[in-house]
Amino acid sequence: MLFKLSILYYLVEIKLTKWLYVHNIGFRRNWIIKKLIQHCSTSLFYKDFAQKKNDFTTFPIINKAIFMANFDAINAVNIKLEDALTVAIESEENRDFSPTIKGITVGLSSGTSGNRGVFLASEKERAYWVALVLDRVLGFPLKRRRIAFFLRANSNLYDSVKSKLLAFHFFDLLHSIDAHIERLNTLQPDILVAQPSMLLELANAIAANKLDIKPTKVISVAEVLTPEDKTYLSNVFKQTIHQVYQCTEGFLASSCEHGTLHFNEDFLIIEKKYIDQEQSRFHPIITDLRRRSQPIIRYELNDIIQEKTSCLCGSKWLAIEAIEGRSDDILIFRNIENQEVKIFPDFFRRAIILADDTISDYALIQTEPTHLMLYIKSQHEESFQRACEAIQDLLKKSNIFEVEISQTNHNHTFKGQKLRRIKNDVRKTH
Ligand SMILES: [Zn+2]
């Protein structure tokens, strides 16, 4: 009961903070920043910075590697990484998703082993998160709704959204698509939450008349949703596809009624580290004004964000044109003068889909500096050749020659793993 009251309290606070922020009333924000800095004196890692100045921009910019290496010193609840990992891994293996240490929820982010993130959330933070999900994603429930939720692993973070009005049904990504279809047909969810690769499979099943569901809201999570997939899904589900951009580091952005992702700038500070000359792409450096058990301050993500300058909804919150993938998905070549040339995944995506409109799925993996593997799914045999030519043309524009492209018959996505269509595998093999 107390937990549910906290959720209601935060829901009101979130709406108020949003209103103040939208109307440019800065005094409360400065007060919140000051509070966060004060709180940092309880974190060994940040103690010195917090005592020196009342300005968070003097704090060091960190990334996942630094964050994980200093896990014990950064968190303010005295939890050791070793203990957090033991609890989280054990619970995932037993598929029992209610791990806590000292009342703090421990969760694992997806990612290859060795690259996993661990998140901590106190009960207050969980209540705040639930309030945010209600405010930004699900809408406050006035009637009973069934939610089909596809996840790699459940978490008691999600269980906490459960109520009489919101019935969560967890779909394990490791189960077969046929089992999902059967369950969905019976469940008839009002809201469908899944990653694009799963939404695409479900859309295909709807198109093939195997699946008959009519959710009123479809929410894409966890993976990059490309514009062409978004259009296809909108057509099949007959509605705007909503997106949530969330990772271990927090609930970063959600889409407005026009389907555009906006950063949650009411409780996040986003600094932009531009990575191209045109200043249209950046890595976000995030500061979460709310996280306390595990402060997230000036944390640089390696996601590549393409900036959108305005949105029809009128919101001034930083809008996202596309999340292009991660910086380790940038393909790297040598040009004719032996200089290194980096090409963003989005350029390959465009080249491939524009090469032939019968291409329904694709993947491009760089295995060597001069070798690419290309997967093309299409009704026409010549699609592969057309895509190859488009890629070679793109490379030639940057004076890159002699790159070999070979065909592969599978798209390298394994069950339970994130779909990454453009991928750089060179560093892993060398
Ligand atoms: Zn908008």
Short mmCIF file of C-alpha atoms and ligand atoms in Angstrom, two decimals:
data_model
loop_
_atom_site.label_atom_id
_atom_site.label_comp_id
_atom_site.label_asym_id
_atom_site.label_seq_id
_atom_site.Cartn_x
_atom_site.Cartn_y
_atom_site.Cartn_z
CA MET A 1 0.00 0.00 0.00
CA LEU A 2 2.80 2.36 0.95
CA PHE A 3 4.48 1.55 -2.34
CA LYS A 4 1.36 2.41 -4.31
CA LEU A 5 0.95 5.67 -2.41
CA SER A 6 4.55 6.54 -3.27
CA ILE A 7 3.75 5.92 -6.92
CA LEU A 8 0.82 8.32 -6.77
CA TYR A 9 2.94 10.89 -4.96
CA TYR A 10 5.63 10.69 -7.61
CA LEU A 11 3.10 10.81 -10.41
CA VAL A 12 1.90 14.18 -9.10
CA GLU A 13 5.49 15.34 -8.63
CA ILE A 14 6.45 14.28 -12.16
CA LYS A 15 3.54 16.20 -13.64
CA LEU A 16 4.40 19.27 -11.57
CA THR A 17 8.12 19.13 -12.41
CA LYS A 18 7.27 18.72 -16.08
CA TRP A 19 4.97 21.75 -15.96
CA LEU A 20 7.60 23.86 -14.20
CA TYR A 21 10.27 22.75 -16.62
CA VAL A 22 8.16 23.31 -19.73
CA HIS A 23 7.38 26.82 -18.48
CA ASN A 24 11.05 27.49 -17.94
CA ILE A 25 10.85 27.86 -14.21
CA GLY A 26 14.43 27.13 -13.29
CA PHE A 27 14.60 27.70 -9.54
CA ARG A 28 13.37 24.24 -8.62
CA ARG A 29 15.76 22.61 -11.04
CA ASN A 30 18.73 24.41 -9.55
CA TRP A 31 17.57 23.26 -6.16
CA ILE A 32 17.35 19.64 -7.40
CA ILE A 33 20.86 19.86 -8.89
CA LYS A 34 22.15 21.21 -5.58
CA LYS A 35 20.46 18.34 -3.73
CA LEU A 36 22.06 15.79 -6.04
CA ILE A 37 25.52 17.30 -5.51
CA GLN A 38 25.00 17.30 -1.74
CA HIS A 39 23.96 13.66 -1.90
CA CYS A 40 27.16 12.82 -3.76
CA SER A 41 29.17 13.39 -0.62
CA THR A 42 27.88 9.94 0.44
CA SER A 43 29.55 8.35 -2.58
CA LEU A 44 33.25 7.61 -2.16
CA PHE A 45 33.87 8.23 -5.84
CA TYR A 46 32.19 11.65 -5.91
CA LYS A 47 32.85 12.85 -2.38
CA ASP A 48 35.74 15.16 -3.26
CA PHE A 49 33.98 16.70 -6.25
CA ALA A 50 30.84 17.30 -4.22
CA GLN A 51 32.74 19.08 -1.48
CA LYS A 52 34.71 21.32 -3.80
CA LYS A 53 32.01 22.95 -5.84
CA ASN A 54 28.31 23.22 -6.35
CA ASP A 55 28.63 22.72 -10.07
CA PHE A 56 28.06 19.30 -11.58
CA THR A 57 29.97 20.24 -14.76
CA THR A 58 33.19 19.97 -12.73
CA PHE A 59 32.44 16.28 -12.17
CA PRO A 60 34.41 13.89 -14.41
CA ILE A 61 32.81 12.46 -17.55
CA ILE A 62 32.67 8.71 -17.15
CA ASN A 63 31.58 5.75 -19.29
CA LYS A 64 30.42 2.20 -18.70
CA ALA A 65 33.95 0.84 -18.19
CA ILE A 66 34.79 3.50 -15.57
CA PHE A 67 31.37 3.09 -13.98
CA MET A 68 31.70 -0.67 -13.61
CA ALA A 69 35.36 -0.49 -12.50
CA ASN A 70 34.31 1.91 -9.72
CA PHE A 71 30.98 0.28 -8.94
CA ASP A 72 31.69 -0.15 -5.23
CA ALA A 73 32.84 3.45 -4.77
CA ILE A 74 30.14 5.06 -6.89
CA ASN A 75 27.06 3.54 -5.31
CA ALA A 76 25.89 5.20 -2.16
CA VAL A 77 24.30 2.12 -0.58
CA ASN A 78 27.48 0.23 0.17
CA ILE A 79 26.88 -2.72 -2.17
CA LYS A 80 29.82 -4.54 -3.70
CA LEU A 81 29.80 -5.43 -7.38
CA GLU A 82 30.74 -9.01 -6.57
CA ASP A 83 27.68 -9.45 -4.33
CA ALA A 84 25.36 -7.68 -6.76
CA LEU A 85 26.56 -9.88 -9.64
CA THR A 86 26.20 -13.09 -7.64
CA VAL A 87 22.62 -12.28 -6.71
CA ALA A 88 21.63 -11.06 -10.18
CA ILE A 89 23.19 -13.97 -12.10
CA GLU A 90 21.80 -16.56 -9.73
CA SER A 91 18.30 -15.17 -10.04
CA GLU A 92 18.56 -15.08 -13.82
CA GLU A 93 19.72 -18.68 -13.97
CA ASN A 94 16.87 -19.82 -11.73
CA ARG A 95 14.50 -17.52 -13.62
CA ASP A 96 13.44 -16.19 -10.24
CA PHE A 97 13.41 -12.49 -10.67
CA SER A 98 13.16 -10.96 -7.27
CA PRO A 99 16.74 -10.35 -6.20
CA THR A 100 17.44 -7.71 -3.60
CA ILE A 101 20.34 -6.86 -1.30
CA LYS A 102 19.55 -4.73 1.74
CA GLY A 103 16.19 -3.92 0.16
CA ILE A 104 17.84 -2.67 -3.03
CA THR A 105 16.75 -4.25 -6.32
CA VAL A 106 19.61 -5.59 -8.41
CA GLY A 107 19.22 -6.00 -12.14
CA LEU A 108 21.46 -7.00 -15.02
CA SER A 109 21.41 -5.23 -18.33
CA SER A 110 21.54 -7.33 -21.46
CA GLY A 111 24.83 -7.36 -23.25
CA THR A 112 27.53 -9.83 -23.93
CA SER A 113 29.07 -11.31 -20.82
CA GLY A 114 31.91 -9.15 -19.60
CA ASN A 115 30.05 -6.13 -20.90
CA ARG A 116 27.08 -6.36 -18.62
CA GLY A 117 25.79 -3.47 -16.63
CA VAL A 118 24.41 -3.86 -13.13
CA PHE A 119 21.77 -1.51 -11.86
CA LEU A 120 20.61 -0.80 -8.35
CA ALA A 121 17.28 0.73 -7.41
CA SER A 122 15.86 1.51 -4.01
CA GLU A 123 12.16 1.18 -3.30
CA LYS A 124 11.70 4.94 -3.73
CA GLU A 125 13.48 4.82 -7.06
CA ARG A 126 11.32 1.91 -8.15
CA ALA A 127 8.18 3.83 -7.24
CA TYR A 128 9.47 6.84 -9.18
CA TRP A 129 10.24 4.64 -12.17
CA VAL A 130 6.77 3.11 -12.10
CA ALA A 131 5.23 6.60 -11.94
CA LEU A 132 7.34 7.57 -14.95
CA VAL A 133 6.26 4.52 -16.91
CA LEU A 134 2.63 5.37 -16.15
CA ASP A 135 3.14 9.01 -17.10
CA ARG A 136 5.20 8.54 -20.25
CA VAL A 137 4.39 5.10 -21.60
CA LEU A 138 1.32 3.25 -20.40
CA GLY A 139 -0.93 6.10 -19.34
CA PHE A 140 -2.69 6.14 -15.99
CA PRO A 141 -5.02 3.12 -15.91
CA LEU A 142 -8.70 3.92 -15.68
CA LYS A 143 -9.84 0.52 -16.82
CA ARG A 144 -8.28 -2.91 -16.67
CA ARG A 145 -5.64 -3.51 -19.31
CA ARG A 146 -3.62 -6.56 -20.24
CA ILE A 147 -0.02 -5.97 -21.12
CA ALA A 148 2.07 -8.47 -23.06
CA PHE A 149 5.65 -7.79 -22.18
CA PHE A 150 8.53 -9.45 -24.04
CA LEU A 151 11.78 -9.51 -22.11
CA ARG A 152 15.03 -11.35 -22.06
CA ALA A 153 14.59 -11.68 -18.35
CA ASN A 154 11.86 -10.50 -16.06
CA SER A 155 12.75 -8.16 -13.24
CA ASN A 156 10.89 -7.31 -10.11
CA LEU A 157 11.16 -3.75 -11.38
CA TYR A 158 8.46 -4.69 -13.88
CA ASP A 159 6.50 -6.73 -11.40
CA SER A 160 6.15 -3.59 -9.35
CA VAL A 161 4.00 -1.93 -12.02
CA LYS A 162 1.45 -4.69 -11.51
CA SER A 163 -1.90 -3.67 -10.10
CA LYS A 164 -5.53 -4.64 -10.40
CA LEU A 165 -5.77 -2.36 -13.40
CA LEU A 166 -2.54 -3.34 -15.10
CA ALA A 167 -2.10 -7.04 -15.66
CA PHE A 168 1.44 -7.81 -16.81
CA HIS A 169 2.09 -10.98 -18.77
CA PHE A 170 5.74 -11.78 -19.15
CA PHE A 171 6.80 -13.41 -22.43
CA ASP A 172 10.19 -15.07 -22.27
CA LEU A 173 12.20 -14.31 -25.40
CA LEU A 174 13.79 -17.74 -25.20
CA HIS A 175 10.47 -19.46 -25.94
CA SER A 176 9.43 -20.28 -29.51
CA ILE A 177 7.50 -17.87 -31.69
CA ASP A 178 4.70 -20.45 -32.12
CA ALA A 179 4.24 -20.60 -28.35
CA HIS A 180 4.09 -16.79 -28.22
CA ILE A 181 1.48 -16.66 -31.00
CA GLU A 182 -0.74 -19.19 -29.26
CA ARG A 183 -0.53 -17.35 -25.94
CA LEU A 184 -1.14 -13.95 -27.52
CA ASN A 185 -4.20 -15.20 -29.39
CA THR A 186 -5.68 -16.32 -26.06
CA LEU A 187 -4.54 -13.31 -24.04
CA GLN A 188 -5.65 -10.59 -26.49
CA PRO A 189 -3.37 -7.91 -24.98
CA ASP A 190 -4.36 -4.23 -24.91
CA ILE A 191 -0.74 -3.18 -24.88
CA LEU A 192 2.14 -4.95 -26.59
CA VAL A 193 5.72 -4.24 -25.50
CA ALA A 194 8.60 -5.89 -27.34
CA GLN A 195 11.81 -5.22 -29.21
CA PRO A 196 11.56 -4.47 -32.94
CA SER A 197 12.86 -7.89 -34.01
CA MET A 198 10.03 -9.56 -32.06
CA LEU A 199 7.45 -7.01 -33.21
CA LEU A 200 8.48 -7.78 -36.79
CA GLU A 201 7.96 -11.50 -36.26
CA LEU A 202 4.56 -10.83 -34.72
CA ALA A 203 3.65 -8.47 -37.57
CA ASN A 204 4.60 -11.17 -40.06
CA ALA A 205 2.36 -13.60 -38.18
CA ILE A 206 -0.51 -11.10 -38.36
CA ALA A 207 0.08 -10.63 -42.08
CA ALA A 208 0.03 -14.44 -42.52
CA ASN A 209 -3.25 -14.65 -40.56
CA LYS A 210 -1.68 -16.78 -37.83
CA LEU A 211 -2.00 -14.11 -35.18
CA ASP A 212 -5.15 -12.13 -34.52
CA ILE A 213 -4.62 -9.41 -31.91
CA LYS A 214 -5.66 -5.77 -31.83
CA PRO A 215 -3.59 -3.97 -29.20
CA THR A 216 -4.44 -0.29 -28.74
CA LYS A 217 -0.81 0.53 -28.08
CA VAL A 218 2.38 -1.00 -29.44
CA ILE A 219 5.65 -0.06 -27.76
CA SER A 220 9.07 -0.78 -29.17
CA VAL A 221 11.90 -1.19 -26.67
CA ALA A 222 15.53 -2.26 -26.28
CA GLU A 223 16.71 -2.25 -29.90
CA VAL A 224 17.12 0.30 -32.66
CA LEU A 225 13.85 0.79 -34.53
CA THR A 226 14.72 1.76 -38.09
CA PRO A 227 12.36 4.07 -40.05
CA GLU A 228 11.44 1.32 -42.52
CA ASP A 229 10.61 -1.15 -39.74
CA LYS A 230 8.59 1.56 -38.02
CA THR A 231 6.56 2.16 -41.19
CA TYR A 232 5.97 -1.54 -41.72
CA LEU A 233 4.88 -2.07 -38.11
CA SER A 234 2.61 1.01 -38.24
CA ASN A 235 0.93 -0.40 -41.34
CA VAL A 236 0.38 -3.86 -39.88
CA PHE A 237 -0.70 -2.70 -36.39
CA LYS A 238 -2.56 0.28 -37.91
CA GLN A 239 -1.22 2.82 -35.40
CA THR A 240 1.75 4.97 -34.43
CA ILE A 241 4.45 2.78 -32.93
CA HIS A 242 5.62 4.16 -29.60
CA GLN A 243 9.20 3.87 -28.47
CA VAL A 244 10.99 3.77 -25.19
CA TYR A 245 14.70 4.41 -24.98
CA GLN A 246 15.80 2.86 -21.76
CA CYS A 247 18.97 1.20 -20.64
CA THR A 248 20.78 0.28 -17.45
CA GLU A 249 21.66 3.91 -17.12
CA GLY A 250 18.03 4.93 -16.90
CA PHE A 251 14.78 5.79 -18.59
CA LEU A 252 16.13 8.17 -21.18
CA ALA A 253 13.44 8.98 -23.72
CA SER A 254 9.94 8.11 -24.81
CA SER A 255 7.89 9.01 -27.83
CA CYS A 256 5.30 11.77 -28.11
CA GLU A 257 1.98 11.43 -29.92
CA HIS A 258 3.81 11.90 -33.23
CA GLY A 259 6.02 8.91 -32.53
CA THR A 260 9.16 11.05 -32.02
CA LEU A 261 11.46 10.12 -29.17
CA HIS A 262 12.18 13.01 -26.79
CA PHE A 263 14.74 12.87 -24.01
CA ASN A 264 13.14 13.15 -20.56
CA GLU A 265 14.75 16.49 -19.92
CA ASP A 266 12.59 17.21 -16.91
CA PHE A 267 14.80 14.94 -14.80
CA LEU A 268 17.79 14.38 -17.10
CA ILE A 269 20.53 16.72 -18.16
CA ILE A 270 21.81 15.80 -21.60
CA GLU A 271 25.19 17.06 -22.75
CA LYS A 272 26.02 16.34 -26.37
CA LYS A 273 29.38 15.03 -27.52
CA TYR A 274 29.26 15.55 -31.27
CA ILE A 275 30.95 12.90 -33.36
CA ASP A 276 30.57 14.30 -36.88
CA GLN A 277 31.62 17.56 -38.50
CA GLU A 278 28.06 18.54 -39.36
CA GLN A 279 27.16 18.27 -35.63
CA SER A 280 24.10 16.17 -36.33
CA ARG A 281 25.22 13.06 -34.46
CA PHE A 282 26.27 12.82 -30.86
CA HIS A 283 26.92 10.56 -27.92
CA PRO A 284 24.68 11.64 -25.05
CA ILE A 285 26.33 12.41 -21.73
CA ILE A 286 23.61 11.93 -19.16
CA THR A 287 23.07 13.20 -15.65
CA ASP A 288 20.06 11.76 -13.86
CA LEU A 289 18.75 14.19 -11.29
CA ARG A 290 16.80 11.48 -9.48
CA ARG A 291 19.04 8.47 -9.07
CA ARG A 292 20.43 8.24 -5.56
CA SER A 293 21.46 4.67 -4.70
CA GLN A 294 23.64 4.65 -7.80
CA PRO A 295 24.26 8.22 -8.99
CA ILE A 296 24.42 8.62 -12.76
CA ILE A 297 26.44 11.77 -13.36
CA ARG A 298 28.00 12.83 -16.67
CA TYR A 299 27.83 9.29 -17.96
CA GLU A 300 28.71 9.04 -21.62
CA LEU A 301 26.80 6.46 -23.62
CA ASN A 302 28.23 5.00 -26.80
CA ASP A 303 24.87 5.15 -28.59
CA ILE A 304 24.90 7.24 -31.74
CA ILE A 305 22.02 9.70 -31.63
CA GLN A 306 20.89 11.56 -34.72
CA GLU A 307 19.41 14.84 -33.64
CA LYS A 308 16.00 16.05 -34.78
CA THR A 309 15.73 19.81 -34.80
CA SER A 310 12.00 20.12 -34.15
CA CYS A 311 8.90 18.04 -33.68
CA LEU A 312 5.30 18.76 -34.67
CA CYS A 313 4.18 18.14 -31.08
CA GLY A 314 5.84 21.42 -30.05
CA SER A 315 7.82 19.92 -27.18
CA LYS A 316 11.18 21.60 -26.61
CA TRP A 317 12.66 18.47 -25.11
CA LEU A 318 15.58 17.28 -27.19
CA ALA A 319 14.16 15.19 -30.02
CA ILE A 320 15.77 12.16 -31.58
CA GLU A 321 15.66 11.55 -35.33
CA ALA A 322 17.18 8.10 -34.93
CA ILE A 323 19.27 5.99 -32.61
CA GLU A 324 21.70 4.59 -35.09
CA GLY A 325 23.33 1.96 -32.97
CA ARG A 326 26.46 2.11 -30.93
CA SER A 327 29.86 3.52 -31.66
CA ASP A 328 31.26 0.01 -31.95
CA ASP A 329 28.86 -0.50 -34.87
CA ILE A 330 30.70 2.09 -36.95
CA LEU A 331 32.50 0.32 -39.80
CA ILE A 332 36.15 1.29 -40.26
CA PHE A 333 38.09 1.08 -43.53
CA ARG A 334 41.28 2.37 -45.14
CA ASN A 335 40.99 4.62 -48.19
CA ILE A 336 43.27 4.69 -51.23
CA GLU A 337 45.68 6.97 -49.34
CA ASN A 338 45.75 4.51 -46.44
CA GLN A 339 43.86 6.87 -44.13
CA GLU A 340 41.30 5.52 -41.72
CA VAL A 341 37.69 6.21 -42.73
CA LYS A 342 34.75 5.67 -40.39
CA ILE A 343 31.29 5.17 -41.85
CA PHE A 344 28.15 5.36 -39.70
CA PRO A 345 25.79 2.37 -39.76
CA ASP A 346 22.94 4.56 -40.97
CA PHE A 347 24.68 5.11 -44.35
CA PHE A 348 24.81 1.36 -44.98
CA ARG A 349 21.22 0.93 -43.86
CA ARG A 350 20.06 3.52 -46.37
CA ALA A 351 22.24 2.16 -49.18
CA ILE A 352 20.84 -1.35 -48.69
CA ILE A 353 17.15 -0.53 -48.36
CA LEU A 354 17.20 1.95 -51.22
CA ALA A 355 19.00 -0.55 -53.49
CA ASP A 356 15.90 -2.67 -53.94
CA ASP A 357 12.48 -2.27 -52.38
CA THR A 358 11.85 -6.00 -52.26
CA ILE A 359 14.49 -6.42 -49.52
CA SER A 360 12.60 -7.40 -46.38
CA ASP A 361 15.51 -8.10 -44.05
CA TYR A 362 19.24 -7.58 -44.08
CA ALA A 363 22.40 -7.61 -42.03
CA LEU A 364 25.90 -6.38 -42.77
CA ILE A 365 28.85 -7.53 -40.72
CA GLN A 366 32.40 -6.34 -41.10
CA THR A 367 34.63 -9.30 -40.29
CA GLU A 368 37.94 -7.91 -41.60
CA PRO A 369 39.00 -4.37 -42.53
CA THR A 370 38.52 -5.38 -46.17
CA HIS A 371 35.74 -7.93 -45.82
CA LEU A 372 31.99 -7.59 -45.33
CA MET A 373 29.38 -10.29 -44.94
CA LEU A 374 25.97 -9.43 -46.27
CA TYR A 375 22.67 -11.11 -45.52
CA ILE A 376 19.74 -10.21 -47.75
CA LYS A 377 16.23 -11.56 -47.54
CA SER A 378 14.19 -10.84 -50.61
CA GLN A 379 11.85 -12.41 -53.14
CA HIS A 380 14.34 -11.66 -55.91
CA GLU A 381 17.75 -13.20 -56.39
CA GLU A 382 19.19 -10.03 -57.90
CA SER A 383 18.52 -8.07 -54.69
CA PHE A 384 21.81 -9.27 -53.21
CA GLN A 385 23.74 -7.99 -56.24
CA ARG A 386 21.96 -4.65 -56.13
CA ALA A 387 22.70 -4.22 -52.43
CA CYS A 388 26.37 -5.11 -53.06
CA GLU A 389 26.62 -2.48 -55.78
CA ALA A 390 25.00 0.14 -53.54
CA ILE A 391 27.49 -0.64 -50.75
CA GLN A 392 30.44 -0.50 -53.17
CA ASP A 393 29.19 2.86 -54.49
CA LEU A 394 28.99 4.18 -50.97
CA LEU A 395 32.53 3.02 -50.24
CA LYS A 396 33.87 4.48 -53.50
CA LYS A 397 32.55 7.90 -52.52
CA SER A 398 34.99 7.78 -49.63
CA ASN A 399 37.80 6.48 -51.88
CA ILE A 400 37.59 3.01 -50.39
CA PHE A 401 38.26 0.23 -52.86
CA GLU A 402 38.96 -3.49 -52.80
CA VAL A 403 36.47 -4.37 -50.09
CA GLU A 404 35.12 -7.84 -50.64
CA ILE A 405 31.47 -8.62 -49.92
CA SER A 406 30.37 -12.20 -49.45
CA GLN A 407 26.89 -13.59 -48.99
CA THR A 408 25.62 -15.23 -45.86
CA ASN A 409 22.33 -17.04 -45.41
CA HIS A 410 21.52 -16.17 -41.85
CA ASN A 411 21.16 -12.81 -40.17
CA HIS A 412 23.37 -13.61 -37.19
CA THR A 413 20.69 -12.88 -34.65
CA PHE A 414 20.30 -15.47 -32.00
CA LYS A 415 17.35 -15.92 -29.75
CA GLY A 416 17.37 -13.64 -26.75
CA GLN A 417 20.05 -11.41 -28.27
CA LYS A 418 19.65 -7.91 -29.53
CA LEU A 419 19.17 -7.39 -33.22
CA ARG A 420 22.00 -5.36 -34.70
CA ARG A 421 21.79 -5.20 -38.45
CA ILE A 422 25.03 -3.33 -39.05
CA LYS A 423 27.84 -4.67 -36.97
CA ASN A 424 31.58 -4.31 -36.70
CA ASP A 425 33.13 -7.63 -35.66
CA VAL A 426 36.70 -6.76 -36.60
CA ARG A 427 37.99 -5.82 -33.18
CA LYS A 428 36.70 -9.02 -31.66
CA THR A 429 38.53 -11.25 -34.12
CA HIS A 430 41.86 -9.38 -34.04
ZN ZN B 1 7.25 15.33 -30.37
#
